[in-house]
Amino acid sequence: MKFSVLVNEGPYQHQASDSAYQFTKAALEKGHEIFRVFFYHDGVNNGTRLTVPPQDDRNIVNRWSELSKQYNLDLVVCIAAAQRRGILDVNEAKRQGKDSNNLADGFRISGLGQLIEAGIQAERMVVFGD
Amino acid sequence: MSEGVTKKFMYLNRKAPYGTIYALESLEVVLIGAAFEQEVNLVFIDDGVYQLKGNQNTSVNSGIGVKDFSKTYRALEDYDIDKLYVDKDSMTARGLTEGDFIVPVQVMDSAQLAELMQQQDVILSF
C-alpha cells in the first residue's frame, strides 16, 4: 500500500508526532511505501534541528532525520506554516534576511501543493493531529 | 505533477475559528486543493460550525485583535467551491440556524455525513 502521512502537531507537546513516526516506521518495515510525510500547523516544529530534549528522552527530530536517511523518506515542511513559526532552511533564511536557519537533515521546505499531491498520489492519506 | 487526476478531497473543520490556528490554516489548504483542480468538500462539525457564523468582530478595538478571515468563505465560490456541509447536531447544539451562516450551506445529519465521507478519496481533518 502507498501511504501519505500528515502531521499536524508539534513534538513533545502532543503525541500525534510520536504516533505518526511509529506508524511511518512500522509501515516502512512491513514493506509499504510512504509517498511523503507532510508537516503542517505546529507539526512544522518536528523539523527544527535546534531541539535539545533531555538525554533520557527520545529525540523526535533526529528520529525523523534517521528514518529519512534509512528509507529515503520525503519529509516536507509547509513553507507558510514554517515561516509563521520560525522554521527556515538556508535559502529561506537568506531570502527573508534572517541571521540563522534551523531545518534539520532530511527535511525540506515546500508549499501546500505538496500536501495535495501527496493526497493524489497515495492510496491512503493518514492524518495525525488533535 | 499529477495532471489529469481528480480526487474527492474532504476537509473536515472541527475547531472554532479563533483560539487556535486550525481553521485559518485549513482554509489555506482548501484554496490550494481547489487550485490543483481537486474536488473540494467542506464539512463543518463540532465547534467548526462557528467558522461560518456571520458578524464576527475580531478587530483590535472591540475584539481579540486577530484578523477576521470569515470573508474568505464568501470568496470560495470564485474558486468553484460550493460543496459546504454543516453537521446538524453540531449546529443545533450551539443554538445556530442556517440563517446565521455567511454562505449557503447544506445541513446534513450524521448518517448523511457518514455516507458522504464514505465516498471520499482523501479526508483531511483539521
PDB file of C-alpha atoms in Angstrom:
ATOM      1  CA  MET A   1       0.000   0.000   0.000  1.00  0.00           C
ATOM      2  CA  LYS A   2       1.142   3.523  -0.791  1.00  0.00           C
ATOM      3  CA  PHE A   3       0.565   5.913   2.107  1.00  0.00           C
ATOM      4  CA  SER A   4       0.950   9.612   2.708  1.00  0.00           C
ATOM      5  CA  VAL A   5       1.140  10.963   6.236  1.00  0.00           C
ATOM      6  CA  LEU A   6       0.073  14.367   7.543  1.00  0.00           C
ATOM      7  CA  VAL A   7       1.465  15.526  10.893  1.00  0.00           C
ATOM      8  CA  ASN A   8      -0.464  18.433  12.412  1.00  0.00           C
ATOM      9  CA  GLU A   9       1.054  18.740  15.884  1.00  0.00           C
ATOM     10  CA  GLY A  10       4.426  19.654  17.306  1.00  0.00           C
ATOM     11  CA  PRO A  11       6.836  17.268  19.042  1.00  0.00           C
ATOM     12  CA  TYR A  12       6.700  16.698  22.824  1.00  0.00           C
ATOM     13  CA  GLN A  13       3.603  18.896  23.212  1.00  0.00           C
ATOM     14  CA  HIS A  14       1.346  16.324  21.595  1.00  0.00           C
ATOM     15  CA  GLN A  15       1.516  12.593  20.977  1.00  0.00           C
ATOM     16  CA  ALA A  16       0.445  12.991  17.336  1.00  0.00           C
ATOM     17  CA  SER A  17       4.006  13.275  16.021  1.00  0.00           C
ATOM     18  CA  ASP A  18       5.117  10.209  18.033  1.00  0.00           C
ATOM     19  CA  SER A  19       2.187   8.240  16.643  1.00  0.00           C
ATOM     20  CA  ALA A  20       2.919   9.455  13.123  1.00  0.00           C
ATOM     21  CA  TYR A  21       6.548   8.365  13.484  1.00  0.00           C
ATOM     22  CA  GLN A  22       5.599   4.933  14.851  1.00  0.00           C
ATOM     23  CA  PHE A  23       3.080   4.445  12.060  1.00  0.00           C
ATOM     24  CA  THR A  24       5.506   5.540   9.354  1.00  0.00           C
ATOM     25  CA  LYS A  25       8.309   3.337  10.690  1.00  0.00           C
ATOM     26  CA  ALA A  26       6.037   0.301  11.045  1.00  0.00           C
ATOM     27  CA  ALA A  27       4.631   0.762   7.540  1.00  0.00           C
ATOM     28  CA  LEU A  28       8.117   1.010   6.021  1.00  0.00           C
ATOM     29  CA  GLU A  29       9.333  -2.033   7.967  1.00  0.00           C
ATOM     30  CA  LYS A  30       6.369  -4.008   6.627  1.00  0.00           C
ATOM     31  CA  GLY A  31       7.395  -3.098   3.094  1.00  0.00           C
ATOM     32  CA  HIS A  32       4.752  -0.455   2.432  1.00  0.00           C
ATOM     33  CA  GLU A  33       5.566   2.741   0.598  1.00  0.00           C
ATOM     34  CA  ILE A  34       5.350   6.153   2.241  1.00  0.00           C
ATOM     35  CA  PHE A  35       4.993   8.625  -0.595  1.00  0.00           C
ATOM     36  CA  ARG A  36       5.544  11.607   1.676  1.00  0.00           C
ATOM     37  CA  VAL A  37       5.265  12.846   5.260  1.00  0.00           C
ATOM     38  CA  PHE A  38       3.901  16.388   5.276  1.00  0.00           C
ATOM     39  CA  PHE A  39       4.219  18.618   8.347  1.00  0.00           C
ATOM     40  CA  TYR A  40       1.586  21.292   8.875  1.00  0.00           C
ATOM     41  CA  HIS A  41       0.326  23.566  11.671  1.00  0.00           C
ATOM     42  CA  ASP A  42       2.658  23.156  14.696  1.00  0.00           C
ATOM     43  CA  GLY A  43       3.801  19.927  13.047  1.00  0.00           C
ATOM     44  CA  VAL A  44       6.479  22.019  11.326  1.00  0.00           C
ATOM     45  CA  ASN A  45       8.288  22.108  14.680  1.00  0.00           C
ATOM     46  CA  ASN A  46       9.213  18.470  14.070  1.00  0.00           C
ATOM     47  CA  GLY A  47      11.753  19.866  11.622  1.00  0.00           C
ATOM     48  CA  THR A  48      13.909  22.130  13.785  1.00  0.00           C
ATOM     49  CA  ARG A  49      17.387  20.790  14.419  1.00  0.00           C
ATOM     50  CA  LEU A  50      17.809  23.145  17.387  1.00  0.00           C
ATOM     51  CA  THR A  51      15.655  20.894  19.568  1.00  0.00           C
ATOM     52  CA  VAL A  52      17.525  19.767  22.702  1.00  0.00           C
ATOM     53  CA  PRO A  53      15.456  17.198  24.597  1.00  0.00           C
ATOM     54  CA  PRO A  54      16.704  15.696  27.894  1.00  0.00           C
ATOM     55  CA  GLN A  55      19.194  12.875  27.307  1.00  0.00           C
ATOM     56  CA  ASP A  56      16.929  10.196  28.753  1.00  0.00           C
ATOM     57  CA  ASP A  57      14.092  11.141  26.394  1.00  0.00           C
ATOM     58  CA  ARG A  58      13.515  10.293  22.744  1.00  0.00           C
ATOM     59  CA  ASN A  59      14.877  12.745  20.187  1.00  0.00           C
ATOM     60  CA  ILE A  60      11.874  13.199  17.933  1.00  0.00           C
ATOM     61  CA  VAL A  61      13.581  15.394  15.337  1.00  0.00           C
ATOM     62  CA  ASN A  62      16.649  13.157  14.973  1.00  0.00           C
ATOM     63  CA  ARG A  63      14.382  10.139  14.776  1.00  0.00           C
ATOM     64  CA  TRP A  64      12.676  11.592  11.687  1.00  0.00           C
ATOM     65  CA  SER A  65      16.047  12.503  10.133  1.00  0.00           C
ATOM     66  CA  GLU A  66      17.355   8.977  10.657  1.00  0.00           C
ATOM     67  CA  LEU A  67      14.219   7.407   9.207  1.00  0.00           C
ATOM     68  CA  SER A  68      14.510   9.691   6.205  1.00  0.00           C
ATOM     69  CA  LYS A  69      18.107   8.641   5.643  1.00  0.00           C
ATOM     70  CA  GLN A  70      17.403   4.945   6.064  1.00  0.00           C
ATOM     71  CA  TYR A  71      14.399   4.800   3.728  1.00  0.00           C
ATOM     72  CA  ASN A  72      14.994   7.865   1.548  1.00  0.00           C
ATOM     73  CA  LEU A  73      11.763   9.193   3.080  1.00  0.00           C
ATOM     74  CA  ASP A  74      10.405  12.507   1.799  1.00  0.00           C
ATOM     75  CA  LEU A  75       9.809  14.841   4.782  1.00  0.00           C
ATOM     76  CA  VAL A  76       8.179  18.097   3.710  1.00  0.00           C
ATOM     77  CA  VAL A  77       7.567  21.081   5.967  1.00  0.00           C
ATOM     78  CA  CYS A  78       4.889  23.547   4.821  1.00  0.00           C
ATOM     79  CA  ILE A  79       6.529  26.854   3.967  1.00  0.00           C
ATOM     80  CA  ALA A  80       3.665  29.114   5.095  1.00  0.00           C
ATOM     81  CA  ALA A  81       3.237  27.308   8.419  1.00  0.00           C
ATOM     82  CA  ALA A  82       7.025  27.192   8.877  1.00  0.00           C
ATOM     83  CA  GLN A  83       7.529  30.901   8.265  1.00  0.00           C
ATOM     84  CA  ARG A  84       4.930  31.780  10.918  1.00  0.00           C
ATOM     85  CA  ARG A  85       6.740  29.598  13.415  1.00  0.00           C
ATOM     86  CA  GLY A  86      10.358  30.418  12.635  1.00  0.00           C
ATOM     87  CA  ILE A  87      11.428  27.289  10.783  1.00  0.00           C
ATOM     88  CA  LEU A  88      13.810  28.241   7.978  1.00  0.00           C
ATOM     89  CA  ASP A  89      16.202  26.442   5.686  1.00  0.00           C
ATOM     90  CA  VAL A  90      19.386  28.080   4.356  1.00  0.00           C
ATOM     91  CA  ASN A  91      17.709  29.611   1.315  1.00  0.00           C
ATOM     92  CA  GLU A  92      14.667  30.903   3.182  1.00  0.00           C
ATOM     93  CA  ALA A  93      16.830  32.452   5.901  1.00  0.00           C
ATOM     94  CA  LYS A  94      18.776  34.265   3.214  1.00  0.00           C
ATOM     95  CA  ARG A  95      15.655  35.325   1.328  1.00  0.00           C
ATOM     96  CA  GLN A  96      13.968  36.646   4.494  1.00  0.00           C
ATOM     97  CA  GLY A  97      17.129  38.356   5.738  1.00  0.00           C
ATOM     98  CA  LYS A  98      17.333  36.236   8.890  1.00  0.00           C
ATOM     99  CA  ASP A  99      20.624  35.572  10.661  1.00  0.00           C
ATOM    100  CA  SER A 100      20.160  31.834  11.024  1.00  0.00           C
ATOM    101  CA  ASN A 101      18.429  28.707   9.781  1.00  0.00           C
ATOM    102  CA  ASN A 102      17.245  25.632  11.655  1.00  0.00           C
ATOM    103  CA  LEU A 103      15.850  22.992   9.304  1.00  0.00           C
ATOM    104  CA  ALA A 104      17.000  19.502  10.293  1.00  0.00           C
ATOM    105  CA  ASP A 105      18.652  16.964   7.972  1.00  0.00           C
ATOM    106  CA  GLY A 106      16.277  15.025   5.774  1.00  0.00           C
ATOM    107  CA  PHE A 107      13.562  17.689   5.822  1.00  0.00           C
ATOM    108  CA  ARG A 108      12.777  20.094   3.019  1.00  0.00           C
ATOM    109  CA  ILE A 109      10.551  23.162   2.915  1.00  0.00           C
ATOM    110  CA  SER A 110       7.906  23.416   0.225  1.00  0.00           C
ATOM    111  CA  GLY A 111       4.367  24.548  -0.468  1.00  0.00           C
ATOM    112  CA  LEU A 112       0.916  23.181   0.308  1.00  0.00           C
ATOM    113  CA  GLY A 113       0.716  21.824  -3.213  1.00  0.00           C
ATOM    114  CA  GLN A 114       2.937  19.024  -1.920  1.00  0.00           C
ATOM    115  CA  LEU A 115       0.193  18.031   0.522  1.00  0.00           C
ATOM    116  CA  ILE A 116      -2.439  17.951  -2.211  1.00  0.00           C
ATOM    117  CA  GLU A 117      -0.084  15.956  -4.428  1.00  0.00           C
ATOM    118  CA  ALA A 118       0.514  13.558  -1.526  1.00  0.00           C
ATOM    119  CA  GLY A 119      -3.255  13.030  -1.350  1.00  0.00           C
ATOM    120  CA  ILE A 120      -3.493  12.451  -5.082  1.00  0.00           C
ATOM    121  CA  GLN A 121      -0.555  10.046  -5.304  1.00  0.00           C
ATOM    122  CA  ALA A 122      -1.194   7.897  -2.241  1.00  0.00           C
ATOM    123  CA  GLU A 123      -3.821   5.217  -1.839  1.00  0.00           C
ATOM    124  CA  ARG A 124      -4.356   6.312   1.766  1.00  0.00           C
ATOM    125  CA  MET A 125      -3.766   9.638   3.492  1.00  0.00           C
ATOM    126  CA  VAL A 126      -3.320   9.196   7.232  1.00  0.00           C
ATOM    127  CA  VAL A 127      -3.742  12.304   9.393  1.00  0.00           C
ATOM    128  CA  PHE A 128      -2.180  12.634  12.847  1.00  0.00           C
ATOM    129  CA  GLY A 129      -3.439  15.563  14.875  1.00  0.00           C
ATOM    130  CA  ASP A 130      -5.531  16.821  17.734  1.00  0.00           C
TER     131      ASP A 130
ATOM    132  CA  MET B   1       2.911  16.968 -11.183  1.00  0.00           C
ATOM    133  CA  SER B   2      -0.303  14.928 -11.122  1.00  0.00           C
ATOM    134  CA  GLU B   3      -2.055  16.245 -14.201  1.00  0.00           C
ATOM    135  CA  GLY B   4      -5.452  14.933 -15.017  1.00  0.00           C
ATOM    136  CA  VAL B   5      -6.101  13.143 -11.740  1.00  0.00           C
ATOM    137  CA  THR B   6      -9.124  14.405  -9.834  1.00  0.00           C
ATOM    138  CA  LYS B   7      -9.817  13.020  -6.418  1.00  0.00           C
ATOM    139  CA  LYS B   8     -12.537  13.782  -3.923  1.00  0.00           C
ATOM    140  CA  PHE B   9     -10.986  15.721  -1.063  1.00  0.00           C
ATOM    141  CA  MET B  10     -12.945  16.345   2.121  1.00  0.00           C
ATOM    142  CA  TYR B  11     -11.816  19.000   4.563  1.00  0.00           C
ATOM    143  CA  LEU B  12     -13.252  18.330   7.986  1.00  0.00           C
ATOM    144  CA  ASN B  13     -13.315  21.531  10.019  1.00  0.00           C
ATOM    145  CA  ARG B  14     -13.816  20.747  13.676  1.00  0.00           C
ATOM    146  CA  LYS B  15     -12.390  23.728  15.547  1.00  0.00           C
ATOM    147  CA  ALA B  16     -13.645  27.222  16.397  1.00  0.00           C
ATOM    148  CA  PRO B  17     -12.326  29.941  14.059  1.00  0.00           C
ATOM    149  CA  TYR B  18     -10.255  31.627  16.753  1.00  0.00           C
ATOM    150  CA  GLY B  19      -8.397  30.289  19.773  1.00  0.00           C
ATOM    151  CA  THR B  20      -6.283  28.043  17.563  1.00  0.00           C
ATOM    152  CA  ILE B  21      -4.997  28.425  14.021  1.00  0.00           C
ATOM    153  CA  TYR B  22      -6.533  25.232  12.635  1.00  0.00           C
ATOM    154  CA  ALA B  23      -9.457  26.929  10.860  1.00  0.00           C
ATOM    155  CA  LEU B  24      -7.329  29.571   9.160  1.00  0.00           C
ATOM    156  CA  GLU B  25      -4.660  27.130   8.008  1.00  0.00           C
ATOM    157  CA  SER B  26      -7.320  24.653   6.879  1.00  0.00           C
ATOM    158  CA  LEU B  27      -8.726  27.327   4.605  1.00  0.00           C
ATOM    159  CA  GLU B  28      -5.274  27.784   3.070  1.00  0.00           C
ATOM    160  CA  VAL B  29      -5.180  24.076   2.182  1.00  0.00           C
ATOM    161  CA  VAL B  30      -8.688  24.260   0.724  1.00  0.00           C
ATOM    162  CA  LEU B  31      -7.682  27.053  -1.652  1.00  0.00           C
ATOM    163  CA  ILE B  32      -4.596  25.162  -2.813  1.00  0.00           C
ATOM    164  CA  GLY B  33      -6.659  21.987  -3.246  1.00  0.00           C
ATOM    165  CA  ALA B  34      -9.043  23.916  -5.484  1.00  0.00           C
ATOM    166  CA  ALA B  35      -6.126  25.404  -7.426  1.00  0.00           C
ATOM    167  CA  PHE B  36      -4.965  21.833  -8.097  1.00  0.00           C
ATOM    168  CA  GLU B  37      -8.424  21.167  -9.547  1.00  0.00           C
ATOM    169  CA  GLN B  38      -9.337  18.572  -6.975  1.00  0.00           C
ATOM    170  CA  GLU B  39     -12.935  18.172  -5.831  1.00  0.00           C
ATOM    171  CA  VAL B  40     -13.498  20.122  -2.629  1.00  0.00           C
ATOM    172  CA  ASN B  41     -15.988  19.045   0.006  1.00  0.00           C
ATOM    173  CA  LEU B  42     -16.044  21.247   3.089  1.00  0.00           C
ATOM    174  CA  VAL B  43     -17.598  19.917   6.265  1.00  0.00           C
ATOM    175  CA  PHE B  44     -18.178  21.945   9.405  1.00  0.00           C
ATOM    176  CA  ILE B  45     -18.704  19.918  12.532  1.00  0.00           C
ATOM    177  CA  ASP B  46     -18.374  20.359  16.318  1.00  0.00           C
ATOM    178  CA  ASP B  47     -17.089  23.901  17.093  1.00  0.00           C
ATOM    179  CA  GLY B  48     -16.153  24.142  13.402  1.00  0.00           C
ATOM    180  CA  VAL B  49     -19.711  25.353  12.702  1.00  0.00           C
ATOM    181  CA  TYR B  50     -18.721  28.676  14.300  1.00  0.00           C
ATOM    182  CA  GLN B  51     -16.289  29.284  11.404  1.00  0.00           C
ATOM    183  CA  LEU B  52     -19.227  30.217   9.171  1.00  0.00           C
ATOM    184  CA  LYS B  53     -21.063  32.419  11.643  1.00  0.00           C
ATOM    185  CA  GLY B  54     -21.774  35.943  10.448  1.00  0.00           C
ATOM    186  CA  ASN B  55     -20.957  39.195  12.251  1.00  0.00           C
ATOM    187  CA  GLN B  56     -17.566  38.100  13.509  1.00  0.00           C
ATOM    188  CA  ASN B  57     -15.797  41.047  15.099  1.00  0.00           C
ATOM    189  CA  THR B  58     -12.167  40.480  15.907  1.00  0.00           C
ATOM    190  CA  SER B  59     -10.748  43.985  15.487  1.00  0.00           C
ATOM    191  CA  VAL B  60      -8.218  45.378  17.925  1.00  0.00           C
ATOM    192  CA  ASN B  61     -10.682  47.965  19.262  1.00  0.00           C
ATOM    193  CA  SER B  62     -13.620  45.719  20.013  1.00  0.00           C
ATOM    194  CA  GLY B  63     -12.307  42.175  19.676  1.00  0.00           C
ATOM    195  CA  ILE B  64      -9.313  39.934  20.158  1.00  0.00           C
ATOM    196  CA  GLY B  65      -7.001  41.738  17.719  1.00  0.00           C
ATOM    197  CA  VAL B  66      -6.779  38.891  15.228  1.00  0.00           C
ATOM    198  CA  LYS B  67      -7.544  39.125  11.521  1.00  0.00           C
ATOM    199  CA  ASP B  68     -11.183  38.266  10.713  1.00  0.00           C
ATOM    200  CA  PHE B  69     -10.826  35.754   7.884  1.00  0.00           C
ATOM    201  CA  SER B  70     -14.503  34.796   7.680  1.00  0.00           C
ATOM    202  CA  LYS B  71     -14.898  36.829   4.487  1.00  0.00           C
ATOM    203  CA  THR B  72     -12.668  34.301   2.738  1.00  0.00           C
ATOM    204  CA  TYR B  73     -15.515  31.769   2.945  1.00  0.00           C
ATOM    205  CA  ARG B  74     -17.563  34.147   0.792  1.00  0.00           C
ATOM    206  CA  ALA B  75     -14.800  34.101  -1.829  1.00  0.00           C
ATOM    207  CA  LEU B  76     -14.877  30.298  -2.080  1.00  0.00           C
ATOM    208  CA  GLU B  77     -17.455  30.368  -4.859  1.00  0.00           C
ATOM    209  CA  ASP B  78     -14.920  32.219  -7.018  1.00  0.00           C
ATOM    210  CA  TYR B  79     -12.845  29.035  -6.777  1.00  0.00           C
ATOM    211  CA  ASP B  80     -15.899  26.941  -7.759  1.00  0.00           C
ATOM    212  CA  ILE B  81     -16.127  25.642  -4.207  1.00  0.00           C
ATOM    213  CA  ASP B  82     -19.805  25.188  -3.472  1.00  0.00           C
ATOM    214  CA  LYS B  83     -19.997  21.928  -1.563  1.00  0.00           C
ATOM    215  CA  LEU B  84     -20.281  23.167   2.009  1.00  0.00           C
ATOM    216  CA  TYR B  85     -21.880  20.894   4.543  1.00  0.00           C
ATOM    217  CA  VAL B  86     -22.820  21.610   8.145  1.00  0.00           C
ATOM    218  CA  ASP B  87     -23.443  18.920  10.731  1.00  0.00           C
ATOM    219  CA  LYS B  88     -26.989  19.378  12.005  1.00  0.00           C
ATOM    220  CA  ASP B  89     -26.414  18.199  15.575  1.00  0.00           C
ATOM    221  CA  SER B  90     -23.361  20.457  15.990  1.00  0.00           C
ATOM    222  CA  MET B  91     -25.356  23.415  14.666  1.00  0.00           C
ATOM    223  CA  THR B  92     -28.429  22.966  16.854  1.00  0.00           C
ATOM    224  CA  ALA B  93     -26.401  22.107  19.967  1.00  0.00           C
ATOM    225  CA  ARG B  94     -24.810  25.565  19.641  1.00  0.00           C
ATOM    226  CA  GLY B  95     -28.077  27.399  19.132  1.00  0.00           C
ATOM    227  CA  LEU B  96     -27.326  28.191  15.495  1.00  0.00           C
ATOM    228  CA  THR B  97     -29.584  28.043  12.455  1.00  0.00           C
ATOM    229  CA  GLU B  98     -28.825  28.081   8.737  1.00  0.00           C
ATOM    230  CA  GLY B  99     -29.615  31.805   8.722  1.00  0.00           C
ATOM    231  CA  ASP B 100     -26.604  32.526  10.956  1.00  0.00           C
ATOM    232  CA  PHE B 101     -24.112  31.460   8.284  1.00  0.00           C
ATOM    233  CA  ILE B 102     -22.395  33.860   5.892  1.00  0.00           C
ATOM    234  CA  VAL B 103     -22.558  31.447   2.945  1.00  0.00           C
ATOM    235  CA  PRO B 104     -25.142  28.970   1.666  1.00  0.00           C
ATOM    236  CA  VAL B 105     -24.646  25.509   3.184  1.00  0.00           C
ATOM    237  CA  GLN B 106     -26.279  22.139   3.092  1.00  0.00           C
ATOM    238  CA  VAL B 107     -27.245  20.895   6.548  1.00  0.00           C
ATOM    239  CA  MET B 108     -26.786  17.159   6.968  1.00  0.00           C
ATOM    240  CA  ASP B 109     -27.442  14.686   9.753  1.00  0.00           C
ATOM    241  CA  SER B 110     -24.662  12.367  10.872  1.00  0.00           C
ATOM    242  CA  ALA B 111     -25.880   9.441   8.750  1.00  0.00           C
ATOM    243  CA  GLN B 112     -25.745  11.599   5.616  1.00  0.00           C
ATOM    244  CA  LEU B 113     -22.301  12.894   6.550  1.00  0.00           C
ATOM    245  CA  ALA B 114     -21.075   9.353   7.142  1.00  0.00           C
ATOM    246  CA  GLU B 115     -22.300   8.413   3.671  1.00  0.00           C
ATOM    247  CA  LEU B 116     -20.544  11.443   2.180  1.00  0.00           C
ATOM    248  CA  MET B 117     -17.301  10.521   3.966  1.00  0.00           C
ATOM    249  CA  GLN B 118     -17.568   7.023   2.554  1.00  0.00           C
ATOM    250  CA  GLN B 119     -17.424   8.481  -0.965  1.00  0.00           C
ATOM    251  CA  GLN B 120     -14.209  10.463  -0.410  1.00  0.00           C
ATOM    252  CA  ASP B 121     -10.706   9.594  -1.584  1.00  0.00           C
ATOM    253  CA  VAL B 122      -8.886  11.844   0.883  1.00  0.00           C
ATOM    254  CA  ILE B 123     -10.151  13.222   4.195  1.00  0.00           C
ATOM    255  CA  LEU B 124      -8.093  15.945   5.847  1.00  0.00           C
ATOM    256  CA  SER B 125      -9.200  16.606   9.391  1.00  0.00           C
ATOM    257  CA  PHE B 126      -8.438  19.967  10.981  1.00  0.00           C
TER     258      PHE B 126
END
